[in-house]
JSON list of C-alpha atoms and ligand atoms in Angstrom, two decimals:
[
{"chain": "A", "resi": 1, "resn": "MET", "atom": "CA", "xyz": [-0.05, 0.01, 0.00]},
{"chain": "A", "resi": 2, "resn": "SER", "atom": "CA", "xyz": [2.91, 2.33, -0.84]},
{"chain": "A", "resi": 3, "resn": "GLY", "atom": "CA", "xyz": [2.09, 5.96, -1.54]},
{"chain": "A", "resi": 4, "resn": "GLN", "atom": "CA", "xyz": [-0.85, 5.94, 0.85]},
{"chain": "A", "resi": 5, "resn": "SER", "atom": "CA", "xyz": [-0.92, 7.63, 4.28]},
{"chain": "A", "resi": 6, "resn": "ALA", "atom": "CA", "xyz": [-1.33, 5.38, 7.28]},
{"chain": "A", "resi": 7, "resn": "SER", "atom": "CA", "xyz": [-5.02, 6.40, 7.64]},
{"chain": "A", "resi": 8, "resn": "GLU", "atom": "CA", "xyz": [-5.75, 5.68, 4.03]},
{"chain": "A", "resi": 9, "resn": "SER", "atom": "CA", "xyz": [-4.17, 2.33, 4.26]},
{"chain": "A", "resi": 10, "resn": "VAL", "atom": "CA", "xyz": [-6.23, 1.38, 7.34]},
{"chain": "A", "resi": 11, "resn": "LEU", "atom": "CA", "xyz": [-9.48, 2.32, 5.51]},
{"chain": "A", "resi": 12, "resn": "ALA", "atom": "CA", "xyz": [-8.31, 0.40, 2.36]},
{"chain": "A", "resi": 13, "resn": "THR", "atom": "CA", "xyz": [-7.62, -2.73, 4.50]},
{"chain": "A", "resi": 14, "resn": "ALA", "atom": "CA", "xyz": [-11.03, -2.41, 6.30]},
{"chain": "A", "resi": 15, "resn": "ARG", "atom": "CA", "xyz": [-12.76, -2.21, 2.91]},
{"chain": "A", "resi": 16, "resn": "ALA", "atom": "CA", "xyz": [-10.74, -5.16, 1.54]},
{"chain": "A", "resi": 17, "resn": "MET", "atom": "CA", "xyz": [-11.71, -7.31, 4.61]},
{"chain": "A", "resi": 18, "resn": "ASN", "atom": "CA", "xyz": [-15.30, -6.73, 3.74]},
{"chain": "A", "resi": 19, "resn": "SER", "atom": "CA", "xyz": [-15.10, -7.13, -0.04]},
{"chain": "A", "resi": 20, "resn": "GLN", "atom": "CA", "xyz": [-13.10, -10.31, 0.56]},
{"chain": "A", "resi": 21, "resn": "GLY", "atom": "CA", "xyz": [-15.94, -11.78, 2.69]},
{"chain": "A", "resi": 22, "resn": "LEU", "atom": "CA", "xyz": [-14.11, -11.61, 5.93]},
{"chain": "A", "resi": 23, "resn": "ASN", "atom": "CA", "xyz": [-16.50, -9.15, 7.52]},
{"chain": "A", "resi": 24, "resn": "GLN", "atom": "CA", "xyz": [-19.63, -7.13, 6.89]},
{"chain": "A", "resi": 25, "resn": "GLY", "atom": "CA", "xyz": [-21.03, -3.73, 7.55]},
{"chain": "A", "resi": 26, "resn": "SER", "atom": "CA", "xyz": [-19.39, -1.81, 10.40]},
{"chain": "A", "resi": 27, "resn": "ALA", "atom": "CA", "xyz": [-18.53, -4.98, 12.34]},
{"chain": "A", "resi": 28, "resn": "GLY", "atom": "CA", "xyz": [-14.79, -5.67, 12.89]},
{"chain": "A", "resi": 29, "resn": "ASN", "atom": "CA", "xyz": [-12.07, -3.05, 13.04]},
{"chain": "A", "resi": 30, "resn": "VAL", "atom": "CA", "xyz": [-8.53, -2.47, 11.71]},
{"chain": "A", "resi": 31, "resn": "SER", "atom": "CA", "xyz": [-5.50, -0.52, 13.02]},
{"chain": "A", "resi": 32, "resn": "VAL", "atom": "CA", "xyz": [-1.91, 0.21, 12.18]},
{"chain": "A", "resi": 33, "resn": "ARG", "atom": "CA", "xyz": [0.86, 1.35, 14.56]},
{"chain": "A", "resi": 34, "resn": "ASP", "atom": "CA", "xyz": [2.12, 4.87, 13.85]},
{"chain": "A", "resi": 35, "resn": "GLY", "atom": "CA", "xyz": [4.53, 6.85, 15.96]},
{"chain": "A", "resi": 36, "resn": "GLY", "atom": "CA", "xyz": [3.70, 6.42, 19.62]},
{"chain": "A", "resi": 37, "resn": "GLY", "atom": "CA", "xyz": [0.17, 5.25, 18.92]},
{"chain": "A", "resi": 38, "resn": "PHE", "atom": "CA", "xyz": [-2.03, 3.83, 16.17]},
{"chain": "A", "resi": 39, "resn": "TRP", "atom": "CA", "xyz": [-4.62, 4.70, 13.52]},
{"chain": "A", "resi": 40, "resn": "ILE", "atom": "CA", "xyz": [-7.95, 2.81, 13.95]},
{"chain": "A", "resi": 41, "resn": "THR", "atom": "CA", "xyz": [-11.27, 2.61, 12.13]},
{"chain": "A", "resi": 42, "resn": "PRO", "atom": "CA", "xyz": [-14.14, 4.63, 13.63]},
{"chain": "A", "resi": 43, "resn": "SER", "atom": "CA", "xyz": [-16.99, 3.05, 15.69]},
{"chain": "A", "resi": 44, "resn": "ALA", "atom": "CA", "xyz": [-20.24, 2.07, 13.99]},
{"chain": "A", "resi": 45, "resn": "LEU", "atom": "CA", "xyz": [-19.52, 3.51, 10.53]},
{"chain": "A", "resi": 46, "resn": "PRO", "atom": "CA", "xyz": [-19.72, 1.27, 7.44]},
{"chain": "A", "resi": 47, "resn": "TYR", "atom": "CA", "xyz": [-16.35, 1.47, 5.72]},
{"chain": "A", "resi": 48, "resn": "ASP", "atom": "CA", "xyz": [-17.74, 2.23, 2.27]},
{"chain": "A", "resi": 49, "resn": "ARG", "atom": "CA", "xyz": [-19.19, 5.40, 3.75]},
{"chain": "A", "resi": 50, "resn": "CYS", "atom": "CA", "xyz": [-15.93, 6.53, 5.42]},
{"chain": "A", "resi": 51, "resn": "GLY", "atom": "CA", "xyz": [-13.14, 8.67, 4.19]},
{"chain": "A", "resi": 52, "resn": "ALA", "atom": "CA", "xyz": [-9.58, 8.53, 5.45]},
{"chain": "A", "resi": 53, "resn": "ASP", "atom": "CA", "xyz": [-10.32, 11.59, 7.61]},
{"chain": "A", "resi": 54, "resn": "ASP", "atom": "CA", "xyz": [-12.84, 9.46, 9.57]},
{"chain": "A", "resi": 55, "resn": "MET", "atom": "CA", "xyz": [-9.91, 7.31, 10.85]},
{"chain": "A", "resi": 56, "resn": "VAL", "atom": "CA", "xyz": [-8.94, 8.10, 14.52]},
{"chain": "A", "resi": 57, "resn": "TRP", "atom": "CA", "xyz": [-5.41, 8.29, 15.91]},
{"chain": "A", "resi": 58, "resn": "LEU", "atom": "CA", "xyz": [-4.95, 7.21, 19.59]},
{"chain": "A", "resi": 59, "resn": "ASP", "atom": "CA", "xyz": [-1.90, 7.05, 21.75]},
{"chain": "A", "resi": 60, "resn": "LEU", "atom": "CA", "xyz": [-1.20, 3.76, 23.61]},
{"chain": "A", "resi": 61, "resn": "ALA", "atom": "CA", "xyz": [-2.94, 5.12, 26.67]},
{"chain": "A", "resi": 62, "resn": "GLY", "atom": "CA", "xyz": [-6.16, 5.69, 24.68]},
{"chain": "A", "resi": 63, "resn": "GLN", "atom": "CA", "xyz": [-6.07, 9.48, 24.20]},
{"chain": "A", "resi": 64, "resn": "ALA", "atom": "CA", "xyz": [-7.90, 10.04, 20.84]},
{"chain": "A", "resi": 65, "resn": "ARG", "atom": "CA", "xyz": [-7.32, 12.57, 18.19]},
{"chain": "A", "resi": 66, "resn": "GLY", "atom": "CA", "xyz": [-9.91, 12.77, 15.39]},
{"chain": "A", "resi": 67, "resn": "ARG", "atom": "CA", "xyz": [-13.46, 13.88, 14.61]},
{"chain": "A", "resi": 68, "resn": "ARG", "atom": "CA", "xyz": [-15.00, 10.44, 15.08]},
{"chain": "A", "resi": 69, "resn": "LYS", "atom": "CA", "xyz": [-15.41, 8.05, 18.01]},
{"chain": "A", "resi": 70, "resn": "PRO", "atom": "CA", "xyz": [-12.67, 5.40, 17.75]},
{"chain": "A", "resi": 71, "resn": "SER", "atom": "CA", "xyz": [-13.70, 1.67, 17.40]},
{"chain": "A", "resi": 72, "resn": "SER", "atom": "CA", "xyz": [-15.21, 0.37, 20.59]},
{"chain": "A", "resi": 73, "resn": "GLU", "atom": "CA", "xyz": [-12.38, -2.27, 20.57]},
{"chain": "A", "resi": 74, "resn": "TRP", "atom": "CA", "xyz": [-9.66, 0.48, 20.83]},
{"chain": "A", "resi": 75, "resn": "ARG", "atom": "CA", "xyz": [-8.58, -1.04, 24.20]},
{"chain": "A", "resi": 76, "resn": "MET", "atom": "CA", "xyz": [-7.93, -4.48, 22.71]},
{"chain": "A", "resi": 77, "resn": "HIS", "atom": "CA", "xyz": [-5.86, -2.88, 19.90]},
{"chain": "A", "resi": 78, "resn": "ALA", "atom": "CA", "xyz": [-3.90, -0.69, 22.43]},
{"chain": "A", "resi": 79, "resn": "ASP", "atom": "CA", "xyz": [-3.26, -3.58, 24.74]},
{"chain": "A", "resi": 80, "resn": "ILE", "atom": "CA", "xyz": [-1.99, -5.75, 21.91]},
{"chain": "A", "resi": 81, "resn": "TYR", "atom": "CA", "xyz": [0.43, -3.02, 20.72]},
{"chain": "A", "resi": 82, "resn": "ARG", "atom": "CA", "xyz": [1.63, -2.61, 24.29]},
{"chain": "A", "resi": 83, "resn": "THR", "atom": "CA", "xyz": [2.02, -6.30, 25.03]},
{"chain": "A", "resi": 84, "resn": "TYR", "atom": "CA", "xyz": [3.29, -7.57, 21.68]},
{"chain": "A", "resi": 85, "resn": "PRO", "atom": "CA", "xyz": [5.95, -5.14, 20.22]},
{"chain": "A", "resi": 86, "resn": "GLN", "atom": "CA", "xyz": [6.08, -7.22, 17.00]},
{"chain": "A", "resi": 87, "resn": "ALA", "atom": "CA", "xyz": [2.47, -6.19, 16.18]},
{"chain": "A", "resi": 88, "resn": "GLY", "atom": "CA", "xyz": [2.48, -3.46, 13.53]},
{"chain": "A", "resi": 89, "resn": "ALA", "atom": "CA", "xyz": [-1.09, -3.89, 12.50]},
{"chain": "A", "resi": 90, "resn": "ILE", "atom": "CA", "xyz": [-4.28, -5.54, 13.95]},
{"chain": "A", "resi": 91, "resn": "LEU", "atom": "CA", "xyz": [-7.47, -6.91, 12.24]},
{"chain": "A", "resi": 92, "resn": "HIS", "atom": "CA", "xyz": [-10.61, -7.95, 14.09]},
{"chain": "A", "resi": 93, "resn": "ALA", "atom": "CA", "xyz": [-13.40, -9.54, 11.97]},
{"chain": "A", "resi": 94, "resn": "HIS", "atom": "CA", "xyz": [-16.70, -11.36, 12.43]},
{"chain": "A", "resi": 95, "resn": "SER", "atom": "CA", "xyz": [-15.60, -13.73, 9.60]},
{"chain": "A", "resi": 96, "resn": "PRO", "atom": "CA", "xyz": [-18.16, -16.48, 9.10]},
{"chain": "A", "resi": 97, "resn": "TYR", "atom": "CA", "xyz": [-16.16, -19.62, 9.56]},
{"chain": "A", "resi": 98, "resn": "CYS", "atom": "CA", "xyz": [-14.02, -18.40, 12.43]},
{"chain": "A", "resi": 99, "resn": "THR", "atom": "CA", "xyz": [-17.19, -16.98, 14.09]},
{"chain": "A", "resi": 100, "resn": "THR", "atom": "CA", "xyz": [-18.93, -20.39, 13.67]},
{"chain": "A", "resi": 101, "resn": "LEU", "atom": "CA", "xyz": [-16.07, -22.10, 15.57]},
{"chain": "A", "resi": 102, "resn": "ALA", "atom": "CA", "xyz": [-16.00, -19.22, 18.05]},
{"chain": "A", "resi": 103, "resn": "CYS", "atom": "CA", "xyz": [-19.71, -19.77, 18.71]},
{"chain": "A", "resi": 104, "resn": "LEU", "atom": "CA", "xyz": [-19.00, -23.38, 19.58]},
{"chain": "A", "resi": 105, "resn": "GLU", "atom": "CA", "xyz": [-16.13, -22.16, 21.87]},
{"chain": "A", "resi": 106, "resn": "ARG", "atom": "CA", "xyz": [-13.71, -24.38, 19.84]},
{"chain": "A", "resi": 107, "resn": "SER", "atom": "CA", "xyz": [-10.03, -23.60, 19.26]},
{"chain": "A", "resi": 108, "resn": "ILE", "atom": "CA", "xyz": [-8.52, -24.77, 15.95]},
{"chain": "A", "resi": 109, "resn": "PRO", "atom": "CA", "xyz": [-6.07, -27.68, 16.64]},
{"chain": "A", "resi": 110, "resn": "ALA", "atom": "CA", "xyz": [-3.08, -28.75, 14.50]},
{"chain": "A", "resi": 111, "resn": "PHE", "atom": "CA", "xyz": [-5.35, -30.58, 12.02]},
{"chain": "A", "resi": 112, "resn": "HIS", "atom": "CA", "xyz": [-3.37, -28.93, 9.17]},
{"chain": "A", "resi": 113, "resn": "TYR", "atom": "CA", "xyz": [0.24, -27.76, 9.11]},
{"chain": "A", "resi": 114, "resn": "MET", "atom": "CA", "xyz": [-0.75, -24.20, 8.15]},
{"chain": "A", "resi": 115, "resn": "VAL", "atom": "CA", "xyz": [-2.11, -23.66, 11.73]},
{"chain": "A", "resi": 116, "resn": "ALA", "atom": "CA", "xyz": [1.58, -22.87, 12.37]},
{"chain": "A", "resi": 117, "resn": "MET", "atom": "CA", "xyz": [1.12, -19.64, 10.40]},
{"chain": "A", "resi": 118, "resn": "ALA", "atom": "CA", "xyz": [-0.38, -18.19, 13.58]},
{"chain": "A", "resi": 119, "resn": "GLY", "atom": "CA", "xyz": [2.76, -19.12, 15.54]},
{"chain": "A", "resi": 120, "resn": "GLY", "atom": "CA", "xyz": [2.07, -22.45, 17.29]},
{"chain": "A", "resi": 121, "resn": "ASP", "atom": "CA", "xyz": [0.27, -25.75, 17.27]},
{"chain": "A", "resi": 122, "resn": "SER", "atom": "CA", "xyz": [-3.22, -24.30, 17.83]},
{"chain": "A", "resi": 123, "resn": "ILE", "atom": "CA", "xyz": [-5.32, -21.17, 17.27]},
{"chain": "A", "resi": 124, "resn": "ARG", "atom": "CA", "xyz": [-6.87, -20.63, 20.72]},
{"chain": "A", "resi": 125, "resn": "CYS", "atom": "CA", "xyz": [-10.44, -19.50, 21.36]},
{"chain": "A", "resi": 126, "resn": "ALA", "atom": "CA", "xyz": [-10.55, -16.80, 24.05]},
{"chain": "A", "resi": 127, "resn": "PRO", "atom": "CA", "xyz": [-13.45, -17.03, 26.50]},
{"chain": "A", "resi": 128, "resn": "TYR", "atom": "CA", "xyz": [-16.41, -14.79, 25.97]},
{"chain": "A", "resi": 129, "resn": "ALA", "atom": "CA", "xyz": [-16.53, -11.19, 27.35]},
{"chain": "A", "resi": 130, "resn": "THR", "atom": "CA", "xyz": [-18.69, -8.25, 26.26]},
{"chain": "A", "resi": 131, "resn": "PHE", "atom": "CA", "xyz": [-17.46, -6.30, 23.26]},
{"chain": "A", "resi": 132, "resn": "GLY", "atom": "CA", "xyz": [-15.42, -3.18, 24.03]},
{"chain": "A", "resi": 133, "resn": "THR", "atom": "CA", "xyz": [-14.49, -4.21, 27.56]},
{"chain": "A", "resi": 134, "resn": "GLN", "atom": "CA", "xyz": [-11.19, -4.57, 29.40]},
{"chain": "A", "resi": 135, "resn": "ALA", "atom": "CA", "xyz": [-12.31, -8.19, 30.11]},
{"chain": "A", "resi": 136, "resn": "LEU", "atom": "CA", "xyz": [-12.43, -8.96, 26.34]},
{"chain": "A", "resi": 137, "resn": "SER", "atom": "CA", "xyz": [-9.02, -7.35, 25.88]},
{"chain": "A", "resi": 138, "resn": "ASP", "atom": "CA", "xyz": [-7.57, -9.38, 28.70]},
{"chain": "A", "resi": 139, "resn": "ALA", "atom": "CA", "xyz": [-8.95, -12.60, 27.25]},
{"chain": "A", "resi": 140, "resn": "ALA", "atom": "CA", "xyz": [-7.53, -11.79, 23.88]},
{"chain": "A", "resi": 141, "resn": "ILE", "atom": "CA", "xyz": [-4.14, -10.94, 25.15]},
{"chain": "A", "resi": 142, "resn": "ALA", "atom": "CA", "xyz": [-3.99, -14.34, 26.98]},
{"chain": "A", "resi": 143, "resn": "ALA", "atom": "CA", "xyz": [-5.19, -16.24, 23.86]},
{"chain": "A", "resi": 144, "resn": "LEU", "atom": "CA", "xyz": [-2.54, -14.46, 21.75]},
{"chain": "A", "resi": 145, "resn": "ARG", "atom": "CA", "xyz": [0.39, -15.57, 23.89]},
{"chain": "A", "resi": 146, "resn": "ASP", "atom": "CA", "xyz": [2.98, -16.99, 21.49]},
{"chain": "A", "resi": 147, "resn": "ARG", "atom": "CA", "xyz": [0.40, -16.60, 18.70]},
{"chain": "A", "resi": 148, "resn": "SER", "atom": "CA", "xyz": [-0.58, -14.00, 16.15]},
{"chain": "A", "resi": 149, "resn": "ALA", "atom": "CA", "xyz": [-4.29, -15.04, 15.78]},
{"chain": "A", "resi": 150, "resn": "ALA", "atom": "CA", "xyz": [-7.08, -16.07, 18.10]},
{"chain": "A", "resi": 151, "resn": "LEU", "atom": "CA", "xyz": [-10.85, -16.71, 18.05]},
{"chain": "A", "resi": 152, "resn": "LEU", "atom": "CA", "xyz": [-13.07, -14.75, 20.38]},
{"chain": "A", "resi": 153, "resn": "ALA", "atom": "CA", "xyz": [-15.93, -16.85, 21.77]},
{"chain": "A", "resi": 154, "resn": "HIS", "atom": "CA", "xyz": [-19.38, -15.86, 20.53]},
{"chain": "A", "resi": 155, "resn": "HIS", "atom": "CA", "xyz": [-17.78, -12.98, 18.67]},
{"chain": "A", "resi": 156, "resn": "GLY", "atom": "CA", "xyz": [-15.24, -13.45, 15.85]},
{"chain": "A", "resi": 157, "resn": "MET", "atom": "CA", "xyz": [-11.52, -13.42, 15.42]},
{"chain": "A", "resi": 158, "resn": "ILE", "atom": "CA", "xyz": [-8.45, -11.15, 15.88]},
{"chain": "A", "resi": 159, "resn": "CYS", "atom": "CA", "xyz": [-4.98, -11.30, 14.49]},
{"chain": "A", "resi": 160, "resn": "HIS", "atom": "CA", "xyz": [-1.82, -9.14, 14.28]},
{"chain": "A", "resi": 161, "resn": "ALA", "atom": "CA", "xyz": [1.12, -8.96, 11.92]},
{"chain": "A", "resi": 162, "resn": "ALA", "atom": "CA", "xyz": [4.01, -6.72, 11.01]},
{"chain": "A", "resi": 163, "resn": "ASP", "atom": "CA", "xyz": [1.94, -4.56, 8.60]},
{"chain": "A", "resi": 164, "resn": "LEU", "atom": "CA", "xyz": [-1.59, -4.18, 7.06]},
{"chain": "A", "resi": 165, "resn": "ASP", "atom": "CA", "xyz": [-0.88, -6.31, 4.02]},
{"chain": "A", "resi": 166, "resn": "ARG", "atom": "CA", "xyz": [0.39, -9.23, 6.14]},
{"chain": "A", "resi": 167, "resn": "VAL", "atom": "CA", "xyz": [-2.42, -8.92, 8.62]},
{"chain": "A", "resi": 168, "resn": "LEU", "atom": "CA", "xyz": [-5.04, -9.13, 5.86]},
{"chain": "A", "resi": 169, "resn": "ALA", "atom": "CA", "xyz": [-3.28, -12.20, 4.36]},
{"chain": "A", "resi": 170, "resn": "LEU", "atom": "CA", "xyz": [-3.10, -13.82, 7.81]},
{"chain": "A", "resi": 171, "resn": "ALA", "atom": "CA", "xyz": [-6.84, -13.24, 8.36]},
{"chain": "A", "resi": 172, "resn": "ILE", "atom": "CA", "xyz": [-7.60, -14.87, 5.07]},
{"chain": "A", "resi": 173, "resn": "GLU", "atom": "CA", "xyz": [-5.44, -17.80, 5.89]},
{"chain": "A", "resi": 174, "resn": "VAL", "atom": "CA", "xyz": [-7.11, -18.25, 9.39]},
{"chain": "A", "resi": 175, "resn": "GLU", "atom": "CA", "xyz": [-10.54, -17.99, 7.92]},
{"chain": "A", "resi": 176, "resn": "THR", "atom": "CA", "xyz": [-9.58, -20.65, 5.31]},
{"chain": "A", "resi": 177, "resn": "LEU", "atom": "CA", "xyz": [-8.34, -22.89, 8.04]},
{"chain": "A", "resi": 178, "resn": "ALA", "atom": "CA", "xyz": [-11.51, -22.44, 10.02]},
{"chain": "A", "resi": 179, "resn": "ARG", "atom": "CA", "xyz": [-13.55, -23.30, 6.82]},
{"chain": "A", "resi": 180, "resn": "ILE", "atom": "CA", "xyz": [-11.56, -26.45, 6.17]},
{"chain": "A", "resi": 181, "resn": "TYR", "atom": "CA", "xyz": [-11.69, -27.48, 9.84]},
{"chain": "A", "resi": 182, "resn": "LEU", "atom": "CA", "xyz": [-15.52, -27.15, 9.86]},
{"chain": "A", "resi": 183, "resn": "GLN", "atom": "CA", "xyz": [-15.68, -29.17, 6.59]},
{"chain": "A", "resi": 184, "resn": "ALA", "atom": "CA", "xyz": [-13.61, -31.90, 8.13]},
{"chain": "A", "resi": 185, "resn": "LEU", "atom": "CA", "xyz": [-15.71, -31.82, 11.39]},
{"chain": "A", "resi": 186, "resn": "ALA", "atom": "CA", "xyz": [-18.78, -32.48, 9.19]},
{"chain": "A", "resi": 187, "resn": "VAL", "atom": "CA", "xyz": [-17.36, -35.91, 8.52]},
{"chain": "A", "resi": 188, "resn": "ALA", "atom": "CA", "xyz": [-15.39, -36.65, 11.67]},
{"chain": "A", "resi": 189, "resn": "GLU", "atom": "CA", "xyz": [-13.03, -35.03, 14.21]},
{"chain": "A", "resi": 190, "resn": "PRO", "atom": "CA", "xyz": [-9.85, -34.87, 12.18]},
{"chain": "A", "resi": 191, "resn": "PRO", "atom": "CA", "xyz": [-6.61, -36.33, 13.70]},
{"chain": "A", "resi": 192, "resn": "VAL", "atom": "CA", "xyz": [-4.05, -33.76, 14.76]},
{"chain": "A", "resi": 193, "resn": "LEU", "atom": "CA", "xyz": [-0.32, -33.62, 13.70]},
{"chain": "A", "resi": 194, "resn": "PRO", "atom": "CA", "xyz": [2.17, -34.63, 16.48]},
{"chain": "A", "resi": 195, "resn": "ALA", "atom": "CA", "xyz": [3.79, -31.72, 18.42]},
{"chain": "A", "resi": 196, "resn": "ALA", "atom": "CA", "xyz": [7.25, -32.64, 17.03]},
{"chain": "A", "resi": 197, "resn": "GLU", "atom": "CA", "xyz": [5.92, -32.27, 13.44]},
{"chain": "A", "resi": 198, "resn": "MET", "atom": "CA", "xyz": [4.40, -28.85, 14.23]},
{"chain": "A", "resi": 199, "resn": "ALA", "atom": "CA", "xyz": [7.71, -27.83, 15.80]},
{"chain": "A", "resi": 200, "resn": "GLU", "atom": "CA", "xyz": [9.51, -28.81, 12.55]},
{"chain": "A", "resi": 201, "resn": "VAL", "atom": "CA", "xyz": [6.92, -26.82, 10.53]},
{"chain": "A", "resi": 202, "resn": "LEU", "atom": "CA", "xyz": [7.48, -23.76, 12.74]},
{"chain": "A", "resi": 203, "resn": "ARG", "atom": "CA", "xyz": [11.21, -24.16, 12.27]},
{"chain": "A", "resi": 204, "resn": "ARG", "atom": "CA", "xyz": [10.71, -24.34, 8.38]},
{"chain": "A", "resi": 205, "resn": "PHE", "atom": "CA", "xyz": [8.44, -21.30, 8.37]},
{"chain": "A", "resi": 206, "resn": "LYS", "atom": "CA", "xyz": [11.38, -19.19, 9.67]},
{"chain": "A", "resi": 207, "resn": "ASP", "atom": "CA", "xyz": [13.03, -19.75, 6.19]},
{"chain": "A", "resi": 208, "resn": "TYR", "atom": "CA", "xyz": [9.81, -19.64, 4.09]},
{"chain": "A", "resi": 209, "resn": "LYS", "atom": "CA", "xyz": [10.44, -16.41, 2.26]},
{"chain": "A", "resi": 210, "resn": "ALA", "atom": "CA", "xyz": [10.62, -15.35, -1.40]},
{"chain": "B", "resi": 301, "resn": "13P", "atom": "P1", "xyz": [-16.87, -0.86, 16.13]},
{"chain": "B", "resi": 301, "resn": "13P", "atom": "O1", "xyz": [-17.70, -0.40, 15.09]},
{"chain": "B", "resi": 301, "resn": "13P", "atom": "O2", "xyz": [-16.90, 0.03, 17.39]},
{"chain": "B", "resi": 301, "resn": "13P", "atom": "O3", "xyz": [-15.37, -1.01, 15.68]},
{"chain": "B", "resi": 301, "resn": "13P", "atom": "O4", "xyz": [-17.32, -2.22, 16.76]},
{"chain": "B", "resi": 301, "resn": "13P", "atom": "C1", "xyz": [-17.43, -3.33, 15.88]},
{"chain": "B", "resi": 301, "resn": "13P", "atom": "C2", "xyz": [-17.07, -4.62, 16.59]},
{"chain": "B", "resi": 301, "resn": "13P", "atom": "O5", "xyz": [-16.85, -5.63, 15.94]},
{"chain": "B", "resi": 301, "resn": "13P", "atom": "C3", "xyz": [-17.01, -4.65, 18.06]},
{"chain": "B", "resi": 301, "resn": "13P", "atom": "O6", "xyz": [-16.42, -5.86, 18.48]}
]
């Protein structure tokens, strides 16, 4: 997304998450780290009706600058940036397949080697807490330990990556894994790969670059 300002890139990513079927309406939210804070999508505004000047900048303590109210999940975004320094961008979506698993309070086990894309041998499902609360943020932070993606029970999914392009790609991958896991579950509970094999995949992912 070169040539775009950080706020333009956040809006473009939020629109892309909707057009790619990861989210709908004003559900979900997107942010990118910038300076000592981050740009985040506004609360309750459909992304196709927003301009870049509707994005809101907050510092990591939650002081907002902008004409709109920041996403109700600003605490969860701020806490992830504070806790996980490698996080450069965050995407939260109500993507259909991840949300189906989240409504069943099911984590994604190592049924496929690509689960390691999220940093470990599972993608955890955080326990339910009301949207926009510190309790939800605390649950997400715990589920993201040593991971870059998590499901949020009865809610959706959240992931972080180094930048906006990577966080959108990771969200698409996690949604695909959720879809395939649900397809497999329709036949039987799929067997999982051994821990040693997932450790080998994680080792190989460190060199998996163009
Ligand atoms: P916002 O519109 O406030 O970002 O809320 C959407 C959402 O998904 C809350 O979890």
